[in-house]
PDB file of C-alpha atoms in Angstrom:
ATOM      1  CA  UNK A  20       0.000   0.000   0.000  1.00 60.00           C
ATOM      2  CA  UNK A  21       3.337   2.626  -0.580  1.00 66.00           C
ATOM      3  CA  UNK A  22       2.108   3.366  -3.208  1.00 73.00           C
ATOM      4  CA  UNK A  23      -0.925   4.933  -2.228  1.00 81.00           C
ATOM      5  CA  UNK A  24      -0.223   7.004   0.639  1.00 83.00           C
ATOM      6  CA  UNK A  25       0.754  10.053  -1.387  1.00 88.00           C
ATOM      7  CA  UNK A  26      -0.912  12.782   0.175  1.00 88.00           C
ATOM      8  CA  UNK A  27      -4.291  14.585  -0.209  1.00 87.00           C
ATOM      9  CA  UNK A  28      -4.242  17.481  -2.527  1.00 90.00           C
ATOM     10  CA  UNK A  29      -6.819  19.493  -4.172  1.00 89.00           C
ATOM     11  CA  UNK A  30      -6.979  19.869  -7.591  1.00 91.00           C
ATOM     12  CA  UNK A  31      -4.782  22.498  -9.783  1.00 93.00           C
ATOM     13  CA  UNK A  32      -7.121  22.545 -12.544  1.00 94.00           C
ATOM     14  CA  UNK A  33     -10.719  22.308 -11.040  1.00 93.00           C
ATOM     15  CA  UNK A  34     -13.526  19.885 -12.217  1.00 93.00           C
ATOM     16  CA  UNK A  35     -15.311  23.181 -13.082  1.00 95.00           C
ATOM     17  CA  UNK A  36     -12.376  24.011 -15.404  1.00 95.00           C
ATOM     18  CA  UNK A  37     -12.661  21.297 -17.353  1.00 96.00           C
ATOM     19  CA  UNK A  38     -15.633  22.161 -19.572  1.00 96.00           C
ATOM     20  CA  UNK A  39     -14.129  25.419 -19.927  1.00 96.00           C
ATOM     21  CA  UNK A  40     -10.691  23.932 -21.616  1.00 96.00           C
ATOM     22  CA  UNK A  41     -12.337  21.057 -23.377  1.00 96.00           C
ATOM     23  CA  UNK A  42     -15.024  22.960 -24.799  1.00 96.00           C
ATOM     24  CA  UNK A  43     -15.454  26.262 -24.479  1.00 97.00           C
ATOM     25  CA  UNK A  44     -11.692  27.416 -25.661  1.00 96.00           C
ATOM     26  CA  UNK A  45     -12.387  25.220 -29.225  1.00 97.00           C
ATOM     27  CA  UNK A  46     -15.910  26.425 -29.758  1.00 97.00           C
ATOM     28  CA  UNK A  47     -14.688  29.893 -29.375  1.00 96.00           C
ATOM     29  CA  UNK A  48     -11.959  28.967 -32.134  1.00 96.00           C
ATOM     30  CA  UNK A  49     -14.736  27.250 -34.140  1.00 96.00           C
ATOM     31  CA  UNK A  50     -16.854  30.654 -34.213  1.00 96.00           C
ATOM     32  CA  UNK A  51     -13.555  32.855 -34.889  1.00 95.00           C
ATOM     33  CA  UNK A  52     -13.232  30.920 -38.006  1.00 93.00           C
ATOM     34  CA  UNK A  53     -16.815  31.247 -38.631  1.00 93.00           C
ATOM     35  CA  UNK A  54     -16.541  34.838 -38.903  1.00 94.00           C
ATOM     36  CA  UNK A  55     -13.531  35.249 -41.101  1.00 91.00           C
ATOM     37  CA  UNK A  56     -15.113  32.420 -43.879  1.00 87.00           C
ATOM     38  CA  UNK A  57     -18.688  32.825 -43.458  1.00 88.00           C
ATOM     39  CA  UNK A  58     -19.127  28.781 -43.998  1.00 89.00           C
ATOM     40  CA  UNK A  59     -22.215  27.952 -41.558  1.00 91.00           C
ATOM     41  CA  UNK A  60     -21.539  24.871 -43.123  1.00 91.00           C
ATOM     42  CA  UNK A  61     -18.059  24.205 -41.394  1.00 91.00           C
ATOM     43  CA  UNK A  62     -19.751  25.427 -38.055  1.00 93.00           C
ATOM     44  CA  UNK A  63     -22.420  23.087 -37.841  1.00 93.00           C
ATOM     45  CA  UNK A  64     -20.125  20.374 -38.590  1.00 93.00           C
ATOM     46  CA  UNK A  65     -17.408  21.604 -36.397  1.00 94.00           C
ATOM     47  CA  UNK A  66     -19.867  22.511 -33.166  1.00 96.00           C
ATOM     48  CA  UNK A  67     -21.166  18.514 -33.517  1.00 96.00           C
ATOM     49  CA  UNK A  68     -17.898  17.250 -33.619  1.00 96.00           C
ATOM     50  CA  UNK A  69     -16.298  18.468 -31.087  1.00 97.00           C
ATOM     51  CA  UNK A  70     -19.396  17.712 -28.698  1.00 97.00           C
ATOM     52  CA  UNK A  71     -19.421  13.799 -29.800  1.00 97.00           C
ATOM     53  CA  UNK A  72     -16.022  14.019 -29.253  1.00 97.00           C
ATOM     54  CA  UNK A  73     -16.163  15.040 -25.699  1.00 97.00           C
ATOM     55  CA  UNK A  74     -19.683  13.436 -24.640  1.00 97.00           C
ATOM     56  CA  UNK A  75     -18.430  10.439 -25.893  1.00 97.00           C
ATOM     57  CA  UNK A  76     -15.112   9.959 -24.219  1.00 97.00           C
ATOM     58  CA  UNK A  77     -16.903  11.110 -20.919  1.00 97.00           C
ATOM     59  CA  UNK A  78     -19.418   8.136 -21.099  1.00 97.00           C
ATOM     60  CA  UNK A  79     -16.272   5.779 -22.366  1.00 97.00           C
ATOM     61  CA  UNK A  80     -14.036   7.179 -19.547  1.00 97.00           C
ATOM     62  CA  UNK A  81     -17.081   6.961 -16.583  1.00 96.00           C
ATOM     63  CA  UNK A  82     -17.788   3.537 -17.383  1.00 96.00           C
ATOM     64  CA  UNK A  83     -14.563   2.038 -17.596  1.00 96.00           C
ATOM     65  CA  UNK A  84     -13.717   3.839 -13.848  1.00 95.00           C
ATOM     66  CA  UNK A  85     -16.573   2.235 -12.455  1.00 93.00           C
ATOM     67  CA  UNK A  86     -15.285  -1.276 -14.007  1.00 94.00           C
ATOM     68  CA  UNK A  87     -11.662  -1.057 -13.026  1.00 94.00           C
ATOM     69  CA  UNK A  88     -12.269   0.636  -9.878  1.00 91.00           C
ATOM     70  CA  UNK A  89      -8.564   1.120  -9.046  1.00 94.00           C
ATOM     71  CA  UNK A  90      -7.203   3.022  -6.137  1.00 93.00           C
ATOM     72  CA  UNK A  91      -5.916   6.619  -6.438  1.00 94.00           C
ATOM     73  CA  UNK A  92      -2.519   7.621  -4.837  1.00 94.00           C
ATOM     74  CA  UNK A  93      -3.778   8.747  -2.292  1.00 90.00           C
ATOM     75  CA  UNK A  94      -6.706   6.470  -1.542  1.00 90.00           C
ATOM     76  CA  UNK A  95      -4.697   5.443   2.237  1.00 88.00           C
ATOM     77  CA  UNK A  96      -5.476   9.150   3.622  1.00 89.00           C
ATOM     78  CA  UNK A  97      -8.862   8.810   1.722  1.00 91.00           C
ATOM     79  CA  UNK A  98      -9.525   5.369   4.187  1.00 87.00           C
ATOM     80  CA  UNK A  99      -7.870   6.559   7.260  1.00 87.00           C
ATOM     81  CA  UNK A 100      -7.969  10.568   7.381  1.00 85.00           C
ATOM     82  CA  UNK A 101      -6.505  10.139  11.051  1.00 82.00           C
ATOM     83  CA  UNK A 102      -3.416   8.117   9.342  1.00 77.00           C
ATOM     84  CA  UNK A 103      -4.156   4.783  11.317  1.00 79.00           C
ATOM     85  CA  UNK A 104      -5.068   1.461   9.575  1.00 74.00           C
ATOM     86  CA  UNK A 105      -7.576  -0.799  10.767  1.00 76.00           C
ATOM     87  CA  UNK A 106      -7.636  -3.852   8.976  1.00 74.00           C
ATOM     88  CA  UNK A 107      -9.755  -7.426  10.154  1.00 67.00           C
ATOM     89  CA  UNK A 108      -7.901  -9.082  12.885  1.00 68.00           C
ATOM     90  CA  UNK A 109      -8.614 -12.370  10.744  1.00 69.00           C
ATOM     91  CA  UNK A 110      -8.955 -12.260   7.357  1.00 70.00           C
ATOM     92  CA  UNK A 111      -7.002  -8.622   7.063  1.00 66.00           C
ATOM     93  CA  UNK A 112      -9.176  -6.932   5.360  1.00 75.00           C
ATOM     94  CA  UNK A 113      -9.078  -3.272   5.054  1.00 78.00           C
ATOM     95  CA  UNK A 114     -11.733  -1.119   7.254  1.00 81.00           C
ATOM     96  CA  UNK A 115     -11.710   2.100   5.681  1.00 83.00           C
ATOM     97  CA  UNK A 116     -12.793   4.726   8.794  1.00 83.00           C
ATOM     98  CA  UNK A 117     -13.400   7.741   6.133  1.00 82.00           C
ATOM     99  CA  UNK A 118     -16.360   9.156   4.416  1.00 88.00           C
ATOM    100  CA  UNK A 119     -18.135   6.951   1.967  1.00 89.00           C
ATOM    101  CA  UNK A 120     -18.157   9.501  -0.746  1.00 89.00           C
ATOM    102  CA  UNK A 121     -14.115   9.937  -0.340  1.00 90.00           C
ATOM    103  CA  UNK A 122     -13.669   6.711  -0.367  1.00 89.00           C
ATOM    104  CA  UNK A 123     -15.807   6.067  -3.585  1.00 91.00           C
ATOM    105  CA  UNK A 124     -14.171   8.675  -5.211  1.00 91.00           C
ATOM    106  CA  UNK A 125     -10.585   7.244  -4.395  1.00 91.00           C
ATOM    107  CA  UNK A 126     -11.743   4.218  -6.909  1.00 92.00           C
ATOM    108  CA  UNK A 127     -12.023   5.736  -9.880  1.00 93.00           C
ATOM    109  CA  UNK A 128      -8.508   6.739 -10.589  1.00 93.00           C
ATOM    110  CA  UNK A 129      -8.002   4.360 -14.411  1.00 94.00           C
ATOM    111  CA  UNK A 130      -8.349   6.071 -16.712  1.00 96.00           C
ATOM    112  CA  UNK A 131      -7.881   9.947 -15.918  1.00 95.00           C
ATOM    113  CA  UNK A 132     -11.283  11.528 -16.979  1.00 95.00           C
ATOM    114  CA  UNK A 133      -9.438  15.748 -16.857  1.00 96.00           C
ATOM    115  CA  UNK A 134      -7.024  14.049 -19.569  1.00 97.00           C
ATOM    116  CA  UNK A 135      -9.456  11.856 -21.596  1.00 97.00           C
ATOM    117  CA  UNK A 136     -11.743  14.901 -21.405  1.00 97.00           C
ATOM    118  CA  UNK A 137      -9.149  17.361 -22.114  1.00 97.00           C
ATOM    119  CA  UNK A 138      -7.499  15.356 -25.366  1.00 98.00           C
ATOM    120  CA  UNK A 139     -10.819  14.923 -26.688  1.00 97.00           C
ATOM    121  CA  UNK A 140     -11.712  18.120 -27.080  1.00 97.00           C
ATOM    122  CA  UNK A 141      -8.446  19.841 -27.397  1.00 97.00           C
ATOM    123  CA  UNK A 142      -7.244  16.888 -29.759  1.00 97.00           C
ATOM    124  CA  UNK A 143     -10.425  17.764 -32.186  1.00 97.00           C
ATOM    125  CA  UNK A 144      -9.577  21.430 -31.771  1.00 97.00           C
ATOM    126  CA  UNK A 145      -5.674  20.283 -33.184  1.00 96.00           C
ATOM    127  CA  UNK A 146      -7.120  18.069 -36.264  1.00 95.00           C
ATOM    128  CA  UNK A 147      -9.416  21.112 -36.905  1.00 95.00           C
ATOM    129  CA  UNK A 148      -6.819  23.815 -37.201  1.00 94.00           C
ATOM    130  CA  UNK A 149      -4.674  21.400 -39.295  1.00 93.00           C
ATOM    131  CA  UNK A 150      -7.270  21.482 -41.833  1.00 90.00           C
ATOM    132  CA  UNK A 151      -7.802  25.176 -41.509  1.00 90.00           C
ATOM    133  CA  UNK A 152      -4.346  26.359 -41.681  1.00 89.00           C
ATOM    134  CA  UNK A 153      -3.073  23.744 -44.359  1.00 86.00           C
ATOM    135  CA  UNK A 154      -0.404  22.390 -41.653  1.00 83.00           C
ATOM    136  CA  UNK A 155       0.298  19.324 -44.099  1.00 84.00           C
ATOM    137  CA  UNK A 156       0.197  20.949 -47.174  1.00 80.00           C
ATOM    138  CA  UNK A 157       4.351  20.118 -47.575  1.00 80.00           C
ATOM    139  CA  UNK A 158       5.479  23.169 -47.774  1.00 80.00           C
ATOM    140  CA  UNK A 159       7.471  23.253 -44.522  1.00 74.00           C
ATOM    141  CA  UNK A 160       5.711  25.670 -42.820  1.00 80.00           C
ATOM    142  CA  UNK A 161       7.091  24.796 -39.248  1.00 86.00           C
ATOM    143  CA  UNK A 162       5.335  28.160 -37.879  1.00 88.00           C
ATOM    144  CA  UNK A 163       1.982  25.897 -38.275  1.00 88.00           C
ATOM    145  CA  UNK A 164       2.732  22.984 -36.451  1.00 89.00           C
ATOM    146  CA  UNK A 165       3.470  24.842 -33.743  1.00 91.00           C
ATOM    147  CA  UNK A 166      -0.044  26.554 -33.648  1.00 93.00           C
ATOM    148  CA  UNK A 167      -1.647  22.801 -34.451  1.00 93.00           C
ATOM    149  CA  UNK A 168       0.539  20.961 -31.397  1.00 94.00           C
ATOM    150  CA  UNK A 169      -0.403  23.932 -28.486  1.00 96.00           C
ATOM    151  CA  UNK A 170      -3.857  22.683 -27.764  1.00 96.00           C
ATOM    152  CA  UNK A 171      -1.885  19.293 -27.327  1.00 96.00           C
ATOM    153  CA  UNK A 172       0.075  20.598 -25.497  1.00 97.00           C
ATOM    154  CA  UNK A 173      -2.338  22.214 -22.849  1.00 97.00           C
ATOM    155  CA  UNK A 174      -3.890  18.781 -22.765  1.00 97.00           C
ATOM    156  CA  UNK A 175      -0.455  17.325 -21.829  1.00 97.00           C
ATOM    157  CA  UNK A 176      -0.214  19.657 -19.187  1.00 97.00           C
ATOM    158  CA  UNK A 177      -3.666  18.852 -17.642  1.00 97.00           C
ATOM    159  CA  UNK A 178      -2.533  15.031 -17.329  1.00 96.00           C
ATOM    160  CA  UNK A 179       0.662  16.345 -16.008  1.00 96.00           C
ATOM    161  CA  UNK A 180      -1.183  18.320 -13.164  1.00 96.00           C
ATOM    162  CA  UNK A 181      -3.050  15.007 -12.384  1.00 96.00           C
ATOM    163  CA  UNK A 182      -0.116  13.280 -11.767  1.00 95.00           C
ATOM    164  CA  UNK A 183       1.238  16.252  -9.423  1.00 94.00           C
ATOM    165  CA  UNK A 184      -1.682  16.485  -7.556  1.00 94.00           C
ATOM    166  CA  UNK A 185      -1.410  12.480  -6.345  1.00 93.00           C
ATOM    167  CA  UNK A 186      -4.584  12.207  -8.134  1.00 94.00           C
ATOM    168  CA  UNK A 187      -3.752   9.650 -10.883  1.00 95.00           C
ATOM    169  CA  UNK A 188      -0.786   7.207 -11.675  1.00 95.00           C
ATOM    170  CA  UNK A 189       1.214   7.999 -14.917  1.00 95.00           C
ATOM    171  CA  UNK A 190      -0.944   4.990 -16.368  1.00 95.00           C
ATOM    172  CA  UNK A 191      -4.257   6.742 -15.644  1.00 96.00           C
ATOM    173  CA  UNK A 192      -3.026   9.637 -17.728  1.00 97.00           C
ATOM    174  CA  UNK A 193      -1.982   7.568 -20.471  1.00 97.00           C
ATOM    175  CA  UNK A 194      -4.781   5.775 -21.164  1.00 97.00           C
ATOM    176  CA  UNK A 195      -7.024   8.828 -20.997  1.00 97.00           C
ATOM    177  CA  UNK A 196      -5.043  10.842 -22.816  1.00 97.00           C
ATOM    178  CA  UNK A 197      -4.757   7.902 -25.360  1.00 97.00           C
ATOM    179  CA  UNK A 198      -8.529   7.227 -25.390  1.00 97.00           C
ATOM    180  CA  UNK A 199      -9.327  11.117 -26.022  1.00 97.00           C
ATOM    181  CA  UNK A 200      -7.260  11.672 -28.766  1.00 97.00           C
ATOM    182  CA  UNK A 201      -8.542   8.414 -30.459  1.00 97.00           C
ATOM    183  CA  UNK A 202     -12.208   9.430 -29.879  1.00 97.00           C
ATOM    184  CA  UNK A 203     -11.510  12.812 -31.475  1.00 97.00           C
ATOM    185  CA  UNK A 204     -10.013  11.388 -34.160  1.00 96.00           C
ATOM    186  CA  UNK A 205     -12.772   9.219 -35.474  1.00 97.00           C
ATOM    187  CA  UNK A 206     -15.409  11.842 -34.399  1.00 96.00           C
ATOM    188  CA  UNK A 207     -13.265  14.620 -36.464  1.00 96.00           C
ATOM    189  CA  UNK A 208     -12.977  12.270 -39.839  1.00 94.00           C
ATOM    190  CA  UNK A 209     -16.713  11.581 -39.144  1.00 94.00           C
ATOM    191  CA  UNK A 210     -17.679  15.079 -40.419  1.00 94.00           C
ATOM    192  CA  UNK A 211     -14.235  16.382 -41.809  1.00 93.00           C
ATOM    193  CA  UNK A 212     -11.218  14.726 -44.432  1.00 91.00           C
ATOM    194  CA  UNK A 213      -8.352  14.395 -43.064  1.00 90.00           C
ATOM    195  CA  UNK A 214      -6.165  17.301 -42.590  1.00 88.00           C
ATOM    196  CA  UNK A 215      -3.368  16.290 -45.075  1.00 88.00           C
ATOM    197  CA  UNK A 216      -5.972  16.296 -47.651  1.00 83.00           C
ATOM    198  CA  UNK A 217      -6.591  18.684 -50.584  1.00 82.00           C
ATOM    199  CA  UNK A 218     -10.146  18.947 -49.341  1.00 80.00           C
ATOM    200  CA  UNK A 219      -9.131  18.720 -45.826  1.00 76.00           C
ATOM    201  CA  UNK A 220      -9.944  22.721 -44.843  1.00 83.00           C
ATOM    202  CA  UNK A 221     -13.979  21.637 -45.372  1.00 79.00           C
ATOM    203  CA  UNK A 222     -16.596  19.505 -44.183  1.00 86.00           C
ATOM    204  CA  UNK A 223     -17.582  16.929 -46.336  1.00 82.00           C
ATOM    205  CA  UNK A 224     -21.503  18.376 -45.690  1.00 81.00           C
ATOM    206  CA  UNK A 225     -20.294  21.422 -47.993  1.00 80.00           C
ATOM    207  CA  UNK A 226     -18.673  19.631 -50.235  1.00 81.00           C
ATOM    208  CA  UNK A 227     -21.810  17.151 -50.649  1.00 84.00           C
ATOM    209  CA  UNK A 228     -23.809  20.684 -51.296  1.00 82.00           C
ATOM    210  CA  UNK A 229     -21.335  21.589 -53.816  1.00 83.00           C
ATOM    211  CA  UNK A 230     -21.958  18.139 -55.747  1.00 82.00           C
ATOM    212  CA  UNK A 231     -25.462  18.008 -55.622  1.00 82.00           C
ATOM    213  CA  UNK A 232     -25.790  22.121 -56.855  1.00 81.00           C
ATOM    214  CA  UNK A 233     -23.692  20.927 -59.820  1.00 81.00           C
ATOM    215  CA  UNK A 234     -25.635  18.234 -60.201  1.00 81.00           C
ATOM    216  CA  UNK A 235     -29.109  20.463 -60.001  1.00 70.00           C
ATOM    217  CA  UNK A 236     -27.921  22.886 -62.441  1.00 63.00           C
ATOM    218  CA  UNK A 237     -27.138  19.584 -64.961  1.00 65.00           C
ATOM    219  CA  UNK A 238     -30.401  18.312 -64.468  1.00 61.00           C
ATOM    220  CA  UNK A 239     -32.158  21.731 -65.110  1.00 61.00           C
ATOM    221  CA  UNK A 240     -30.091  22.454 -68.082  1.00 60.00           C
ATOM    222  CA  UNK A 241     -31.335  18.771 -69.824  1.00 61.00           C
ATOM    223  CA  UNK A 242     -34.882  19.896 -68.335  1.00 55.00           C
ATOM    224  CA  UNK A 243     -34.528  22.419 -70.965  1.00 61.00           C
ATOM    225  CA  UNK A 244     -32.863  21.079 -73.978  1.00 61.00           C
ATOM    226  CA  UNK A 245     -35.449  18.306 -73.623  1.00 57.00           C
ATOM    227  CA  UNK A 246     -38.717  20.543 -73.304  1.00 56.00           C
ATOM    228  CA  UNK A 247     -37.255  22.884 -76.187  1.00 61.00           C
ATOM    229  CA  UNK A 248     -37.189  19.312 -78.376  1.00 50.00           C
ATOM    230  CA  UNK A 249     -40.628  18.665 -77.608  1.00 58.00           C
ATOM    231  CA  UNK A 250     -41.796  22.035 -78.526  1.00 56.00           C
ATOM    232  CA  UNK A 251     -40.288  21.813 -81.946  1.00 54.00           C
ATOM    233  CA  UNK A 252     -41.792  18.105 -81.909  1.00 54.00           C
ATOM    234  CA  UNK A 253     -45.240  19.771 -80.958  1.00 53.00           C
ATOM    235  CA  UNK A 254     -44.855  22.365 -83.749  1.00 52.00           C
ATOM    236  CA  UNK A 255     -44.334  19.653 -86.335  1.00 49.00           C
ATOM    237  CA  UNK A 256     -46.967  17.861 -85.226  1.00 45.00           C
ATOM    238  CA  UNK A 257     -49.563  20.423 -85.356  1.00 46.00           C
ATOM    239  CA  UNK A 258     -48.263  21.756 -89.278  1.00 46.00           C
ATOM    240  CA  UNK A 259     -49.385  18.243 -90.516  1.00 50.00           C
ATOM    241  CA  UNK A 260     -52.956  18.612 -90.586  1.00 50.00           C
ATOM    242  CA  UNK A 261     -52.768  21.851 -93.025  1.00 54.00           C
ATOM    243  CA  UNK A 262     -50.667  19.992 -95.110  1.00 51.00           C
ATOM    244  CA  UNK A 263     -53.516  17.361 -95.482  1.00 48.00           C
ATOM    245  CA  UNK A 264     -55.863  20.074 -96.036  1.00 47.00           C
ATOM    246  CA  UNK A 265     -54.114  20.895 -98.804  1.00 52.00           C
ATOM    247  CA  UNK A 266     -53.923  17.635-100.451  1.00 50.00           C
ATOM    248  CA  UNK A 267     -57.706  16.747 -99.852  1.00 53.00           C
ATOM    249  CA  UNK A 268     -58.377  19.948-101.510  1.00 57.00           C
ATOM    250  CA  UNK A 269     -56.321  18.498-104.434  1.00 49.00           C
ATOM    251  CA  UNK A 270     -57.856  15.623-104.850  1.00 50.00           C
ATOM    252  CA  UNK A 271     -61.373  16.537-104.651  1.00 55.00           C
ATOM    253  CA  UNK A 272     -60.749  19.020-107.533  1.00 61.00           C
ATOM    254  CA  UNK A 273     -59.087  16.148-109.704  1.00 50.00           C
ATOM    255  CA  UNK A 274     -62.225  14.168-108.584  1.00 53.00           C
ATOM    256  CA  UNK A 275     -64.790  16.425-109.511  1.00 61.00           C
ATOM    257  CA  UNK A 276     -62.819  17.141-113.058  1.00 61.00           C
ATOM    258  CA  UNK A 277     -63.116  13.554-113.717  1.00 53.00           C
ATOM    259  CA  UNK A 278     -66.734  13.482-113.145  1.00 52.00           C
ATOM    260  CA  UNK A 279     -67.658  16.449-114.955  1.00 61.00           C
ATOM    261  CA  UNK A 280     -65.650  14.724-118.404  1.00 57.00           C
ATOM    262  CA  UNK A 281     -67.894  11.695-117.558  1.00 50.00           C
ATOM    263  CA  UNK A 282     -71.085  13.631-117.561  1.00 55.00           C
ATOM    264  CA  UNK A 283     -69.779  14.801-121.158  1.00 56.00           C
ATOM    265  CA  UNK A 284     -68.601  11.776-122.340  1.00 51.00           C
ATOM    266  CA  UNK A 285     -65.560  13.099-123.285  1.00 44.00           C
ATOM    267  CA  UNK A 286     -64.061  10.233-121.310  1.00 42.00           C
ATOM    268  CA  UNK A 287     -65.568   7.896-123.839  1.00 42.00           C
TER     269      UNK A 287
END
């Protein structure tokens, strides 16, 4: 049990905070962009990603806490708040004199939910400026990177304040820092390409719209050509009876010629 009798600290980076960092800092980056390219397009896409992204890795991180269930560093002081074990005379078991709600919370140390929480949402926020800014585009713009790998790193920092604080072991931060950033990155090529992509600055929603306005305009332009056919068709059509008007009219006077030489007998 050395290993967890770090001591009790509170928390450098508050659960309150963690909303903030996770998903208030990227939506305010989403909206910035907004504004500069007018593409409500790339908002709607980029709001719903990054909220999957984070809802998602909460429910993934809560559950598997609850499963594990493994102590914190400092769950001892968590059991015993005076600093004295009691443990069964018999069996040894462990007879933790603290409050219930300490002690429950002292379980849930695998996998760090600040870092899962904070990678998820500052991970998305890094693919997303990737695309924007045309990190990947080859041509060795280092300036770029550096903008794409600071939300990363804040996210590094809130697993490293974890660690500090005797909250989680270095394998709690791992994991949750692993699971966020994989979360984000399925939830980000979900609505977006990816960043190294010639297409990768837009959501594929807007380029769908872009297809299916080309294809529209296609359609309406054989619309046309096709109902100016059947006009001329139609105009055709409707000239045919004069013509056999005409050629009736023809006949009947041959007829009637015939029939008058008859009546004469000049046929005969």
């Amino acid at each position: 049990m050395t290993d967890l009798k770090y001591p009790l600290k509170d928390n450098t980076i508050p659960l309150w905070a963690v909303p903030i960092i996770a998903i208030i800092m990227p939506l305010i980056v989403i909206i910035v962009f907004y504004f500069i390219r007018k593409n409500v397009y790339d908002l709607h896409q980029g709001v719903l990603g990054l909220l999957f992204s984070v809802l998602i890795t909460a429910v993934i991180t809560d559950a598997i806490k609850d499963a594990v269930g493994r102590p914190r560093p400092d769950f001892f002081w968590r059991c015993f708040p005076d600093g004295k074990g009691v443990f069964h005379p018999v069996t040894g078991d462990v007879r933790c004199t603290g409050l219930k709600s300490v002690i429950k919370e002292g379980h849930k140390s695998f996998p760090s939910g600040h870092t899962s929480a904070s990678f998820a949402g500052l991970g998305f926020l890094a693919l997303y400026l990737s695309g924007k800014l045309r990190a990947f585009d080859r041509q060795g713009h280092i300036a770029k990177l550096c903008i794409v790998f600071l939300p990363l790193l804040l996210a590094a920092l809130v697993g490293v304040s974890r660690v500090d604080d005797y909250w989680h072991h270095w394998q709690d931060v791992f994991a949750g820092g692993l699971l966020g950033i994989t979360v984000a990155s399925f939830c980000y090529l979900q609505f977006f390409p990816p960043p190294y992509d010639v297409d990768g600055w837009g959501p594929h929603a807007y380029f769908q719209m872009l297809s299916e306005s080309r294809n529209g305009g296609q359609s309406e332009s054989n619309a046309m050509n096709s109902l100016t056919v059947r006009q001329a068709e139609s105009g055709t059509v409707y000239s045919r009876p004069d013509q056999a008007v005409e050629t009736s009219e023809v006949i009947t006077q041959v007829t009637s010629s015939i029939l008058d030489d008859l009546e004469r007998g000049r046929r005969y």
